[in-house]
Each structure stands twice: as C-alpha cells, then as structure tokens.
Amino acid sequence: MPTATKTRKPLGDQGPVAEQFETMGQQRDANRLGMWMFLGTELLLFGGLFGAFVTYRVIHAEGFAEAAGHLDLTLGALNTALLLTSGLTMALTEQMSRAARPKATFWLLVATIAIGALFIVIKGHEWYKEYQEQLMPVLGLPFSYPGEQPEQAELFFNFYFVMTGLHALHMLVGLGVLGVIATVAWRWRNPPRIARQVQISGLYWAFVDVIWVIVFSLLYLSRV
Amino acid sequence: MSTPSLEQRWPRDHYLSGGFRLRDWLLTTDHKRIGWLYFASITFFFFIGGIAALLIRLELITPGGDLLSPDTYNQMFSMHGIIMVWFFLIPSIPNTLGNFLIPMMIGARDLAFPKLNLLSWHVYTIGALFVVLTVLLGAVDTGWTFYTPYSTLFTETAVLAAATGVFVVGFSSILTGINFMVTLHKMRAPGMSWMRLPLFAWATYATSLIMILATPVLSITLLLIAVERLFGIGIFDPALGGDPILFQHLFWFYSHPAVYIMILPGMGVVSELITCFARNSVFGYKSMVISIMAIALFGFLVWGHHMFVAGQSMYAGVMFSLFSFLVALPSAIKTFNWTATLYRGRILLTAPMLYAFSFIGLFTIGGLTGIILAAMAIDVHVHDTYFVVAHFHYIMVGGMVTAYLGGVHFWWPKMTGRMFSELWSKVAALALFIGFNLTFFPQFILGYLGMPRRYHEYPADFQLLNVMSSLGAGALAIGYLLPLVYLTWSLFRGKPAGANPWGATGLEWQTSSPPPKHNFVQIPRVSEPPYAYRNQDQETTG
Amino acid sequence: MRVVTTLFVTWLCLLVLLGISVTSVVMLSLPWSLVAVAACALSMILLILVLFMDLKHSRGLTRVYATGATLWLAFLITLTLADYLTR
Ligand code: HEM
Ligand SMILES: [Cu+2]
C-alpha cells in the first residue's frame, strides 16, 4: 500500500467522499456519531428489559435470587471470558486494517467470528440443559421447579430466555456483518473503505459485549 | 395574461424535473423526493384513520348502540388511535417538512445518510400497511395503548401482528431521528452556528432526540407483548407475580415523550410562520431554544401522570404530578414569546398565519387542561372520561395537525414552485378552526359531567353535546378535504411562485423554487442571525 | 505497537475483573457481593467503552451521547423504582 505511506493520511480518510459531504473527515465523523447514537438506542432497547428485571428483582428478591442459583455459573463465566476475548480480537482487527495489513485483518476477523460462534454454541448447550431440567417455560413446555417459589422462578426464567435470546439475536446479526466484511477483506479491493467498515462494525461488536456484561451480572450473579 | 410557457413555470433543472418513472421515486435518495413519499403515505393513513373517526362520531349521534356493534366500536377506536398516533402524527411534520427543509435550512446538499432515509420510508410504509391490514382483518380491540393483561392474556384478536408492525415502524422513527441529529451536528454550512439555527431546525433536533431515546423502550415493550402471545413468556403475567402496571410504566416512558414528538415540530413550524408574517424577529430566541430543549428533557420525567388511578404509589403520583406542572412552564414561555413577537409587528393575515393563530389558541386550551389533569385530585374524577379525549385532541389535532397544515401552506410554493388559491385556503383554515372547536369543546363538558371514553353508548342526557360534536366533525372533515383539492389544483394551474413569495428569511428561501437537485448551486455562507426581518424592513423603507 | 499492548492489557484486566466478580458472588454475602458485582460490571463496561471502542480518542460530542443514553436509562429505572419502593 504505497499511497498510504506517502500521503500519511490515516487509511480510513482516503478514497472518494460521498456526494452529500464536503470532506472525508466530515463523512467519518458523521458515520461514527451515527453509529454511537444507534448504540445508544440499543442500550435503551435492552434498558427496558433491564429496568423491568431490576424492578422484579427488588420486589421478588428471594424467589429471584434462588432461581438465579439454577443457572450454570461456570458456563456463563466461560462465555463471558470468550466474548471479552472476541472483543480483543476485534479491536486488534481494527488496528491491523488501519495499518493496511490484509492478512492479519482477515485472520483476526475469522478468529472473532469463530469465538463468537463458540459463544452461541455454548449458549445453545446451556439452553438445552435447561430444557432437559424442565426449566424452560416456553411454548407451554412443562416447568418443574424444585425450589420454594415456582411462580417467581418462572418469571425469572422468562426474563432469562428473553434477555439471552435477544442478546443472541444481536450476536447473530454481528456475526453476519463480520462474515460479509471478512469476505471483502479477503479480496482487499478498497482498503480505506474496509478500514472504515471494520471500525464501525467493531463498535457494534464491542457494544454487544457491554450488553452481555450487564446481562451476565443481572442474571447469573444475582444469586445471593 | 397568457399562461407562462413551461420553462417559465418550472425552471429547467430542479429536483422534480425529469425522472417520473416509479423507480425514480421509490428508489430516490433525494431528501426532497423522500419528503414527498412521506407526504403521500401519511395523507393516505390520515384519511383511513379519519374514516374510523367518522364512524365513531356517527355511532355517538344517538345514545343507543345502533350503527356499530360494541366489538366493532372497540376496533374502530383502536384503529383510529394506532393509525393517527404512529402512522400519521409522529411522522407528520418531521418526515415530510423536516425531510424537505432541514438540509435546506442549514445549507446542506442532503441529509447525512440519504440511503438510510429511503430505507426509513420503506420500513415505515410497509410496516404501517401491514398493521392496517391486520387491524382490519384481525379486529384488534385493545386501543392504541395495548394495555396488559387484556392485550396478552384475554383478547383473541391479532394483537401479535399489530404489535409487531408498530415495532417495525418504530425502527423508521429511530433511523430518521439519528439521521436528523447527525445532519444537524455535522452538516451545517459555514457560519450556521447553533444560535443561528432556525427554530424549526431546533424543534426537529429536540424531536429527534426524543425519538431515539424513547422509541427503543416502546420497541422492547411491544416485543414483550409479542413474546408473551407467541411463546407464552409472560413478563407481565399476574399469575407469576408479574405486574401489569410495570407495562404501563414502560409504555408511558415512551408515550408521554412521544406526545412531545407530536407537538414540538408544530411549535417549530409556528415559530417560523409567526415571525415571517409579523415581519418581526422572534421575541426571545434564546429562551425559545432553551424551552424546546427543556421540554425534551422534562418530558421524560412526567409519564406517571397517566397512572394516577392505576395503582401506582401515592408518593410516585405526587412526584409525577409536580414534574408535570413543571413541564408546562417552557410551553408557556413559548406561547408568551409568540404573542410578544406579534407586538409591533406588521401582521399579514395570510392562510399560513391563520393556521398559526389557530394553533396558538387551541394549543393554549390543550395545555391548560393538561395542567388541570396533572392535578391528582381532579384527575381521579376525570381520568378516562371525554375530558382527557378533549385535552389531547386540542393539542394533537388542534395544535399539531393545524401547524402541519400551516407549514404545508407556507412551504408549498417552495416545494412545488406554485402558489395556491388565497381565498380557498383561508376558507379551509376557518372551517378547520370552527369545526374543530365544535367537535371537541363539547367533549370537555361531557367528560366533566362524567361521560367515560371508549363506550359505544351513553345516557340520553348527553345526546345534545354529542350531536354537536358529531356535526363539528363534519365541518372539520371539510377543513381537511379542501386543501387536498385546491393544493392539487395549484400543481397544474397555480401561479409560479418565485424563489421567495412570502419575503421570508432563511436559507431555504434563497434558492430557486422548486430547488435544484442538491438544493444550492453553491453552499451558502451564513453571516446573519436568524429572522432578520427588522433589518430587511429598514433596508426596504429606508 | 503501543496500542496493541494497551489492548492486551485491557483484555487481561477484563478477565481479572470477571474473576473477581464471580468469586465474590461465591464467597461473599449480601451487601458486599452486590457492591463487588456492580463495581466490577461498571469497570468492565467502562474499559470496553473507553479502550475497545476508543471513546478515549472520540469527540466530546460522542462522549456526551454515550453518557446521555446511560442517564436516560437511569431515569427509567429510578423513577419506576420510586413507585415500587413507596407502595
Ligand atoms: C402542558 C403539558 C401537559 C400536561 C401537564 C399534560 C397532562 C396530561 C395528563 C395528566 C394526562 C392524563 C389524563 C388521564 O388519563 O387521566 C394527559 C393525557 C394525555 N395527553 Fe397530555 N399533557 C400535556 C401536554 C400534552 C401534549 C403536548 C400532548 C400531545 C401532543 C398530550 C397528549 C396527551 C394524550 C394523548 C393523553 C391521553 C393518552 C391516553 O390515555 O390515551 N398532552 N395529559
Ligand atoms: Cu402525558
């Protein structure tokens, strides 16, 4: 990438400007701000759920704490560690794409996708276990709970499936986006554009981490 | 005078010349054309919602239930509310006039994300059509509020589909909000500082802020309803210890701010109209800006005033009541400022100005009755009566729809390059004002006397006032239908407007009518504060 | 490649915080476990936002919006709880 070193502009600032903008700086700023705002709306989307959960956690403290004890803390913690690691690989991807290193960019993207996919697999396994233990009050499946307050526990598990489900949905969307970018990065036709795309999708991916940290803390760690 | 030749009537290169295939419209990324797409969609939905309203008013002419069955009546007011709130009023001014004007007012070539803008329209239109179909075929009867547990556990109607559709339309709101916010932050022309921004742009900014901060909470709330109906995952199910009142908290966390989505843009439009036709710069520009932003902020802290008698704690009620009184303050400041702008102005009674005057009067009544409702002791008496119905119609219809029509008349010459009939437009504005008051003022009295909302029959004592209201609805309908006729007519026969027929300030008036594809031949530089009407006057007279 | 080092250190910190919060739930009892979990979650979120998402080098405006969204979420939760806690 000889041009990149000659002009010394960051890679993402090169290439033609879209017609509604004056400069590439303006365009990048606009894209980034737009993405951050979108993430703000995502926070409030999950926020409704978090607010509802916190409310019930306060008024049904004991039943919820006990129900949380029935989640698999080890697998949950393992999954959290995995997501944090994929956050690292994604942040590294961004650095590599900015430094115009096609190979590293591609393989780091692949690593991110692989770790993300592993997360989904483990999550699926957890759900399957809960299904076997009859802790899945979904679609009229039997719910048999050994503890003191089965109704509140059912409410808890309702939250559990909605929250982790919605989060998993966001992961799948993210995986799809990263998959597309990985193919584009493999061909490496328009490096400035790739650098910009990696940056914007990196924001999304990291944010899915943030959401998971909250989900994990609320569901798995509220057991006392 | 012979009719001017085609070239004279429509200057050659503008955003409407050429490109009249379907593709040129449905796939356009030009914010001005997308404004027209919204214009077509919301007008369509407005009339569907209007038909439902007329059926409701026809039923209520007599005390007995003769025209509609109780079930059909419930479906009619549900359809009316859902359509009017989400498919007409929320997108009304922002997505039509806002789309058209925001880039021009700040001296930009387009919005920051033109493709997203187009996507937003497709999402909106498809989602809204879907909902209208499901509501018609699936007979949704929950009202626009979708209260649980009725909506989740009891009604057998197509709530799932309707909630999903409204959820989808919410995305359109969010995308549009982000688009406007980024545009206003990043695309202002050189010299267009925040304190030189037209008040309409400020109002759109505040509206967008509410859209992106409130709509996601509505989305998740509707999603929870959908999930409960689809998978049986009950979050608000009392049998599990869930609380239906929590649903109301989440719903109103969105829906009270949403009522400001439905009034702030109207306030913005009226500010532009008043200052232009009083030939006077806005009184207290800064306090106007602060009020707009204060409304956007405080609007988020008052939602509990919809739940005074729902079972919420008394202390929470007191808190929400207090905040509700506070939110009336900035609205009052704005009203005083509009009146002060008229003082010593050179007032021109054009049709847009008549609409603006109607707005001020009707909005004031709506706002003052809001304060009455925010007093807990009174609300216990009038909650869920026609008093509430009258209150919000005074603001949403008397205020916002009137401002919308005023704005459409004001910017029509810019959008089409044509002038409309002066006489007919004044007749329409007057019909609206009279028809509106006749329809809704009696409802204040009815509500105060105790007539509950959402019933298809009533005691015979209430008939006189109900007949007045239904007659008024007829007059109001005329006020809404007339512009459709003469504005369409003006497209073909109207006099050419010229760049600035009203002698208004603002960047949008400095480019030709209709504007060229990218709005300005050259990006303008701004060196003046907004609304320099006084200076203009001195220039011409002295 | 100082940036890369920073990113790795961030990642290590995140894993340590995760470890602390999980063990604190197992070892501690109520007020302190809650404090530990909340503090760890908050620090993890801040680390991700500031370093992985590069809020550190973002414009002030972006930071304002990031805080704004959080503030609004706080409105939602506190005012709703205000009702439930005073019933
Ligand atoms: C001046 C500030 C305002 C105050 C203090 C206020 C107060 C209230 C109160 C207390 C209620 C609840 C009445 C009840 O259900 O018993 C209410 C209902 C309502 N208000 Fe307002 N309001 C204000 C402005 C607005 C605005 C600007 C709009 C719309 C553009 C609006 C639209 C509505 C709607 C739609 C309802 C009824 C919702 C329903 O139950 O279906 N209000 N208002
Ligand atoms: Cu309200």
Coordinates of N, CA, C and O in Angstrom, one line a residue, chain B residues 32 104 414 498-500 506-522:
Chain B
K32 N -35.7 15.6 -0.7 CA -36.9 16.3 -1.1 C -38.0 15.4 -1.6 O -39.1 15.5 -1.3
M104 N -32.0 22.1 3.7 CA -32.0 23.4 3.1 C -31.8 24.5 4.1 O -31.2 25.5 3.9
K414 N -42.4 26.7 -2.1 CA -41.0 26.2 -2.2 C -41.0 24.8 -2.8 O -40.2 24.5 -3.7
G498 N -41.9 31.8 -7.7 CA -40.7 32.6 -7.5 C -40.0 32.1 -6.2 O -40.5 31.3 -5.4
A499 N -38.7 32.5 -6.1 CA -37.9 32.0 -5.0 C -38.5 32.3 -3.6 O -38.4 31.4 -2.7
N500 N -39.0 33.5 -3.4 CA -39.3 33.8 -2.0 C -40.6 34.6 -2.0 O -40.7 35.8 -1.7
G506 N -34.2 33.0 5.9 CA -34.0 31.6 6.0 C -33.4 31.1 4.7 O -33.7 31.5 3.6
L507 N -32.4 30.2 4.8 CA -31.7 29.7 3.6 C -32.5 29.1 2.6 O -32.3 29.2 1.4
E508 N -33.6 28.4 3.0 CA -34.4 27.7 2.1 C -35.1 28.6 1.1 O -35.4 28.2 0.0
W509 N -35.2 29.9 1.4 CA -35.9 30.8 0.5 C -34.9 31.5 -0.4 O -35.2 32.2 -1.3
Q510 N -33.6 31.2 -0.2 CA -32.6 31.8 -1.1 C -32.3 31.0 -2.3 O -31.6 31.5 -3.2
T511 N -32.8 29.8 -2.4 CA -32.6 29.0 -3.6 C -33.9 29.0 -4.4 O -34.9 29.4 -3.9
S512 N -33.8 28.6 -5.6 CA -35.0 28.7 -6.5 C -36.1 27.8 -6.1 O -35.9 26.9 -5.3
S513 N -37.3 28.0 -6.6 CA -38.5 27.2 -6.3 C -39.0 26.6 -7.6 O -39.3 27.3 -8.5
P514 N -39.1 25.3 -7.6 CA -38.5 24.3 -6.7 C -37.0 24.3 -6.7 O -36.4 24.6 -7.8
P515 N -36.4 23.8 -5.7 CA -34.9 23.9 -5.6 C -34.3 22.9 -6.5 O -34.9 22.0 -6.9
P516 N -33.0 23.2 -6.9 CA -32.2 22.3 -7.7 C -31.9 21.0 -7.0 O -32.2 20.9 -5.7
K517 N -31.5 20.0 -7.7 CA -31.3 18.7 -7.1 C -30.5 18.7 -5.8 O -30.9 18.1 -4.8
H518 N -29.4 19.4 -5.8 CA -28.7 19.4 -4.5 C -28.9 20.7 -3.7 O -28.0 21.2 -3.0
N519 N -30.1 21.3 -3.9 CA -30.5 22.4 -3.0 C -29.9 23.7 -3.4 O -30.6 24.7 -3.5
F520 N -28.6 23.8 -3.4 CA -27.9 25.1 -3.7 C -26.9 24.9 -4.8 O -26.3 23.9 -4.9
V521 N -26.8 25.9 -5.7 CA -25.8 25.8 -6.7 C -24.5 25.9 -6.0 O -23.5 25.2 -6.4
Q522 N -24.4 26.8 -5.0 CA -23.2 26.9 -4.2 C -23.6 26.9 -2.7 O -24.6 27.5 -2.3

